[in-house]
Amino acid sequence: MAQNLILHAPSAMIMAHAALLMAATAFWTSLLCLTGSSRWQAIPALLLTGKLVCLLAALLVFAPRALYGSADHAAHGLGDQHLAGLLMLAACPLSYLVAAVFMTVHLIGAGEPPRPVPPIHRTAS
């Protein structure tokens, strides 16, 4: 029912896209605003959501029928759905992985400040 409303009412589609945008913004903002010792929690969250995106993309690629859209657009929609899944498989995990690696490197480097190397004292022999 909600899918039919979204397909036939442009205002409902705009509201659905706005809700997805707000959820994505809240997710990325919460990860990027973590500070101090709680910042490590972003890494498992990124890896888990990246895996979920991969699973959704695989579902879109390998589905035998169109999962979204009406019966009128099923034949054309299946090719679009497969393409969307392939794009998700290519782009989304890479973005999550890059973000996780960036945060990990930042966490490793944000530990202690580097200690000065003590000078080497040589004695004459």
Short mmCIF file of C-alpha atoms in Angstrom, two decimals:
data_model
loop_
_atom_site.label_atom_id
_atom_site.label_comp_id
_atom_site.label_asym_id
_atom_site.label_seq_id
_atom_site.Cartn_x
_atom_site.Cartn_y
_atom_site.Cartn_z
CA MET A 1 0.00 0.00 0.00
CA ALA A 2 2.73 2.46 0.93
CA GLN A 3 4.66 1.49 -2.20
CA ASN A 4 1.64 2.24 -4.41
CA LEU A 5 1.16 5.59 -2.68
CA ILE A 6 4.81 6.49 -3.26
CA LEU A 7 4.60 5.46 -6.92
CA HIS A 8 1.47 7.47 -7.67
CA ALA A 9 1.82 10.54 -5.44
CA PRO A 10 4.87 12.73 -6.08
CA SER A 11 4.55 14.38 -2.67
CA ALA A 12 4.73 10.98 -0.96
CA MET A 13 7.87 10.13 -2.96
CA ILE A 14 9.46 13.42 -1.92
CA MET A 15 8.61 12.71 1.71
CA ALA A 16 10.06 9.18 1.47
CA HIS A 17 13.29 10.52 -0.04
CA ALA A 18 13.45 13.23 2.63
CA ALA A 19 13.07 10.59 5.36
CA LEU A 20 15.90 8.53 3.83
CA LEU A 21 18.08 11.63 3.57
CA MET A 22 17.43 12.53 7.20
CA ALA A 23 18.24 8.97 8.35
CA ALA A 24 21.49 8.94 6.34
CA THR A 25 22.44 12.39 7.62
CA ALA A 26 21.76 11.35 11.22
CA PHE A 27 23.87 8.19 10.77
CA TRP A 28 26.90 9.94 9.26
CA THR A 29 26.64 12.91 11.65
CA SER A 30 26.56 10.60 14.66
CA LEU A 31 29.66 8.80 13.41
CA LEU A 32 31.60 11.92 12.56
CA CYS A 33 30.75 13.67 15.84
CA LEU A 34 32.17 10.92 18.06
CA THR A 35 35.10 12.15 20.08
CA GLY A 36 37.80 10.73 22.25
CA SER A 37 37.66 7.15 23.39
CA SER A 38 34.17 6.52 21.96
CA ARG A 39 35.35 7.14 18.40
CA TRP A 40 36.34 3.49 17.95
CA GLN A 41 32.61 2.61 17.96
CA ALA A 42 32.30 4.10 14.49
CA ILE A 43 34.44 1.37 12.91
CA PRO A 44 32.15 -1.61 13.71
CA ALA A 45 29.11 0.50 12.81
CA LEU A 46 30.61 1.30 9.40
CA LEU A 47 31.61 -2.30 8.76
CA LEU A 48 28.18 -3.63 9.78
CA THR A 49 26.22 -1.15 7.69
CA GLY A 50 28.57 -1.75 4.77
CA LYS A 51 27.75 -5.47 4.95
CA LEU A 52 24.02 -4.71 5.05
CA VAL A 53 24.36 -2.54 1.95
CA CYS A 54 26.17 -5.39 0.20
CA LEU A 55 23.39 -7.81 1.11
CA LEU A 56 20.73 -5.43 -0.21
CA ALA A 57 22.71 -4.92 -3.39
CA ALA A 58 23.06 -8.67 -3.90
CA LEU A 59 19.32 -9.04 -3.38
CA LEU A 60 18.67 -6.41 -6.05
CA VAL A 61 21.10 -8.01 -8.49
CA PHE A 62 19.99 -11.61 -8.13
CA ALA A 63 16.23 -11.14 -7.66
CA PRO A 64 14.28 -13.01 -10.35
CA ARG A 65 11.59 -10.31 -10.50
CA ALA A 66 11.33 -6.58 -9.95
CA LEU A 67 11.04 -5.86 -6.24
CA TYR A 68 9.96 -2.25 -6.67
CA GLY A 69 7.53 -0.69 -9.06
CA SER A 70 4.20 -1.69 -10.49
CA ALA A 71 3.42 -4.62 -12.76
CA ASP A 72 3.35 -2.22 -15.73
CA HIS A 73 7.04 -1.49 -15.34
CA ALA A 74 8.20 -4.97 -14.30
CA ALA A 75 10.08 -5.85 -17.50
CA HIS A 76 11.92 -2.53 -17.73
CA GLY A 77 12.26 -2.26 -13.95
CA LEU A 78 14.15 -5.54 -13.62
CA GLY A 79 17.04 -4.29 -15.74
CA ASP A 80 17.11 -1.02 -13.80
CA GLN A 81 17.01 -2.94 -10.54
CA HIS A 82 19.95 -5.12 -11.57
CA LEU A 83 21.93 -2.05 -12.62
CA ALA A 84 21.15 -0.31 -9.33
CA GLY A 85 22.35 -3.37 -7.42
CA LEU A 86 25.58 -3.46 -9.42
CA LEU A 87 26.20 0.22 -8.75
CA MET A 88 25.60 -0.39 -5.06
CA LEU A 89 28.02 -3.33 -5.07
CA ALA A 90 30.68 -1.16 -6.68
CA ALA A 91 30.32 2.15 -4.87
CA CYS A 92 28.75 1.71 -1.45
CA PRO A 93 31.14 -0.79 0.17
CA LEU A 94 34.07 1.26 -1.08
CA SER A 95 32.76 4.41 0.58
CA TYR A 96 32.17 2.60 3.87
CA LEU A 97 35.60 0.98 3.71
CA VAL A 98 37.36 4.27 2.98
CA ALA A 99 35.55 5.92 5.90
CA ALA A 100 36.44 3.04 8.25
CA VAL A 101 40.11 3.08 7.19
CA PHE A 102 40.26 6.87 7.57
CA MET A 103 38.79 6.69 11.08
CA THR A 104 41.11 3.83 12.05
CA VAL A 105 44.18 5.71 10.88
CA HIS A 106 42.98 8.81 12.70
CA LEU A 107 42.44 6.79 15.88
CA ILE A 108 45.88 5.21 15.70
CA GLY A 109 47.52 8.56 15.12
CA ALA A 110 45.45 10.35 17.76
CA GLY A 111 46.89 8.37 20.65
CA GLU A 112 49.82 9.83 22.46
CA PRO A 113 51.85 12.64 21.05
CA PRO A 114 55.16 11.37 19.71
CA ARG A 115 57.90 11.30 22.29
CA PRO A 116 61.16 13.03 21.50
CA VAL A 117 63.95 10.66 20.70
CA PRO A 118 66.67 10.89 23.34
CA PRO A 119 70.02 11.91 21.93
CA ILE A 120 72.65 9.24 21.52
CA HIS A 121 75.65 9.89 23.74
CA ARG A 122 78.83 8.47 22.37
CA THR A 123 81.80 8.01 24.47
CA ALA A 124 85.29 8.13 23.14
CA SER A 125 87.00 4.79 23.35
#
